[in-house]
Short mmCIF file of C-alpha atoms in Angstrom, two decimals:
data_model
loop_
_atom_site.label_atom_id
_atom_site.label_comp_id
_atom_site.label_asym_id
_atom_site.label_seq_id
_atom_site.Cartn_x
_atom_site.Cartn_y
_atom_site.Cartn_z
CA ILE A 8 -4.64 -17.09 -3.53
CA THR A 9 -7.77 -16.94 -1.42
CA CYS A 10 -11.37 -18.02 -1.60
CA GLN A 11 -14.01 -17.55 1.04
CA GLU A 12 -16.36 -20.40 1.79
CA SER A 13 -19.44 -18.19 1.56
CA LYS A 14 -18.41 -16.51 -1.73
CA THR A 15 -17.92 -17.77 -5.25
CA GLN A 16 -14.83 -15.67 -5.90
CA VAL A 17 -11.10 -16.38 -6.06
CA THR A 18 -8.54 -13.63 -5.45
CA CYS A 19 -4.95 -13.87 -6.75
CA TRP A 20 -2.13 -11.63 -5.63
CA GLN A 21 1.05 -11.27 -7.66
CA TYR A 22 4.42 -11.26 -5.89
CA ASP A 23 4.81 -7.63 -6.95
CA ALA A 24 3.35 -5.71 -4.01
CA THR A 25 2.35 -2.78 -6.24
CA SER A 26 -0.02 -4.86 -8.39
CA GLU A 27 -3.72 -5.00 -7.64
CA PRO A 28 -5.08 -8.46 -6.87
CA TYR A 29 -6.94 -10.18 -9.69
CA LYS A 30 -10.43 -11.39 -8.77
CA PHE A 31 -12.64 -13.76 -10.71
CA GLN A 32 -15.95 -15.46 -10.14
CA VAL A 33 -16.31 -19.21 -9.89
CA LYS A 34 -19.35 -21.43 -10.53
CA GLU A 35 -19.79 -22.77 -7.01
CA GLU A 36 -18.33 -22.67 -3.52
CA LEU A 37 -14.86 -24.14 -3.33
CA THR A 38 -13.50 -26.22 -0.48
CA GLU A 39 -9.84 -26.09 -1.57
CA VAL A 40 -7.66 -23.95 -3.83
CA LYS A 41 -4.00 -24.49 -4.67
CA PRO A 42 -1.50 -22.79 -6.98
CA ILE A 43 0.19 -25.04 -9.52
CA TYR A 44 2.90 -24.58 -12.15
CA GLN A 45 4.64 -21.84 -10.13
CA GLY A 46 1.42 -19.90 -9.65
CA MET A 47 0.49 -19.77 -13.34
CA TYR A 48 -2.64 -21.80 -12.70
CA ILE A 49 -5.04 -22.40 -9.84
CA VAL A 50 -6.73 -25.70 -9.13
CA GLY A 51 -9.91 -25.74 -7.06
CA GLY A 52 -12.08 -28.46 -5.57
CA SER A 53 -15.76 -28.01 -4.76
CA LYS A 54 -18.43 -29.27 -2.39
CA SER A 55 -20.08 -31.08 -5.30
CA GLY A 56 -16.87 -33.00 -6.10
CA ASN A 57 -15.95 -30.99 -9.18
CA LEU A 58 -12.37 -30.07 -10.01
CA TYR A 59 -11.55 -26.76 -11.74
CA ILE A 60 -8.37 -25.33 -13.24
CA TRP A 61 -7.98 -21.62 -14.05
CA ASN A 62 -5.33 -19.46 -15.62
CA CYS A 63 -4.26 -17.17 -12.76
CA GLN A 64 -3.27 -14.33 -15.10
CA ASN A 65 -6.73 -13.79 -16.57
CA GLY A 66 -9.17 -16.03 -14.68
CA ASN A 67 -10.03 -18.14 -17.74
CA LEU A 68 -11.44 -21.54 -16.85
CA LEU A 69 -9.20 -24.12 -18.52
CA ALA A 70 -10.80 -27.31 -17.22
CA GLU A 71 -13.88 -28.42 -15.34
CA MET A 72 -14.51 -32.03 -14.47
CA PHE A 73 -16.41 -34.29 -12.13
CA ALA A 74 -13.73 -35.77 -9.84
CA HIS A 75 -15.49 -37.20 -6.76
CA ASN A 76 -18.98 -38.22 -5.63
CA GLU A 77 -18.55 -36.15 -2.46
CA SER A 78 -17.03 -32.84 -1.40
CA ILE A 79 -13.32 -32.49 -2.16
CA SER A 80 -11.65 -32.18 1.22
CA SER A 81 -7.98 -32.03 0.26
CA MET A 82 -5.71 -31.52 -2.73
CA CYS A 83 -1.94 -31.82 -2.98
CA PRO A 84 0.06 -31.11 -6.14
CA SER A 85 3.37 -32.89 -6.65
CA GLU A 86 6.53 -30.84 -6.24
CA ASP A 87 6.80 -30.33 -10.02
CA SER A 88 3.01 -29.83 -10.45
CA SER A 89 2.77 -32.75 -12.85
CA LEU A 90 0.38 -34.68 -10.58
CA LEU A 91 -2.50 -33.76 -8.30
CA LEU A 92 -3.74 -35.93 -5.46
CA THR A 93 -7.36 -35.23 -4.49
CA ALA A 94 -9.39 -36.67 -1.64
CA CYS A 95 -13.07 -36.42 -0.73
CA ILE A 96 -14.81 -36.42 2.64
CA GLY A 97 -15.73 -40.09 2.16
CA GLY A 98 -12.06 -41.08 2.12
CA THR A 99 -11.55 -41.77 -1.59
CA ALA A 100 -8.26 -40.48 -3.02
CA LYS A 101 -7.41 -40.08 -6.72
CA LEU A 102 -4.22 -39.18 -8.54
CA TRP A 103 -4.51 -36.99 -11.66
CA ILE A 104 -2.00 -36.09 -14.38
CA LEU A 105 -2.39 -32.31 -14.57
CA GLY A 106 -0.76 -31.80 -17.96
CA ASP A 107 -3.26 -34.14 -19.58
CA ILE A 108 -6.18 -32.34 -17.95
CA ILE A 109 -4.97 -28.86 -18.91
CA SER A 110 -3.97 -29.67 -22.49
CA SER A 111 -6.83 -31.93 -23.54
CA ARG A 112 -9.80 -31.13 -21.32
CA GLY A 113 -13.23 -30.22 -22.37
CA GLU A 114 -16.03 -30.47 -19.86
CA ASP A 115 -16.59 -34.18 -20.39
CA GLY A 116 -14.36 -35.65 -17.66
CA ALA A 117 -11.04 -37.44 -17.38
CA SER A 118 -9.86 -40.59 -15.75
CA PRO A 119 -7.49 -40.56 -12.77
#
């Protein structure tokens, strides 16, 4: 999984070397991207503090939410991908339950 700071695009490669990478556009520049749930999904954090979750197979946006007041500087999923720790440049850290976000998210926000 890659994203370039100057582009609003994420590229996903499958483990199968013969497959073409899947590329999809995102709404804004991302500061962090991480695979979760064994690469089935991608979570991304933005300069504006938004958190995004996409289906890696088709690029569908599954969740979009305001997570921090400042740029997301770091994200770390738990080993089983059930939790996501996010941090912003101001030093605030939040812990999110990913299953709740993916299964019940609209674009209205969730509580850490």
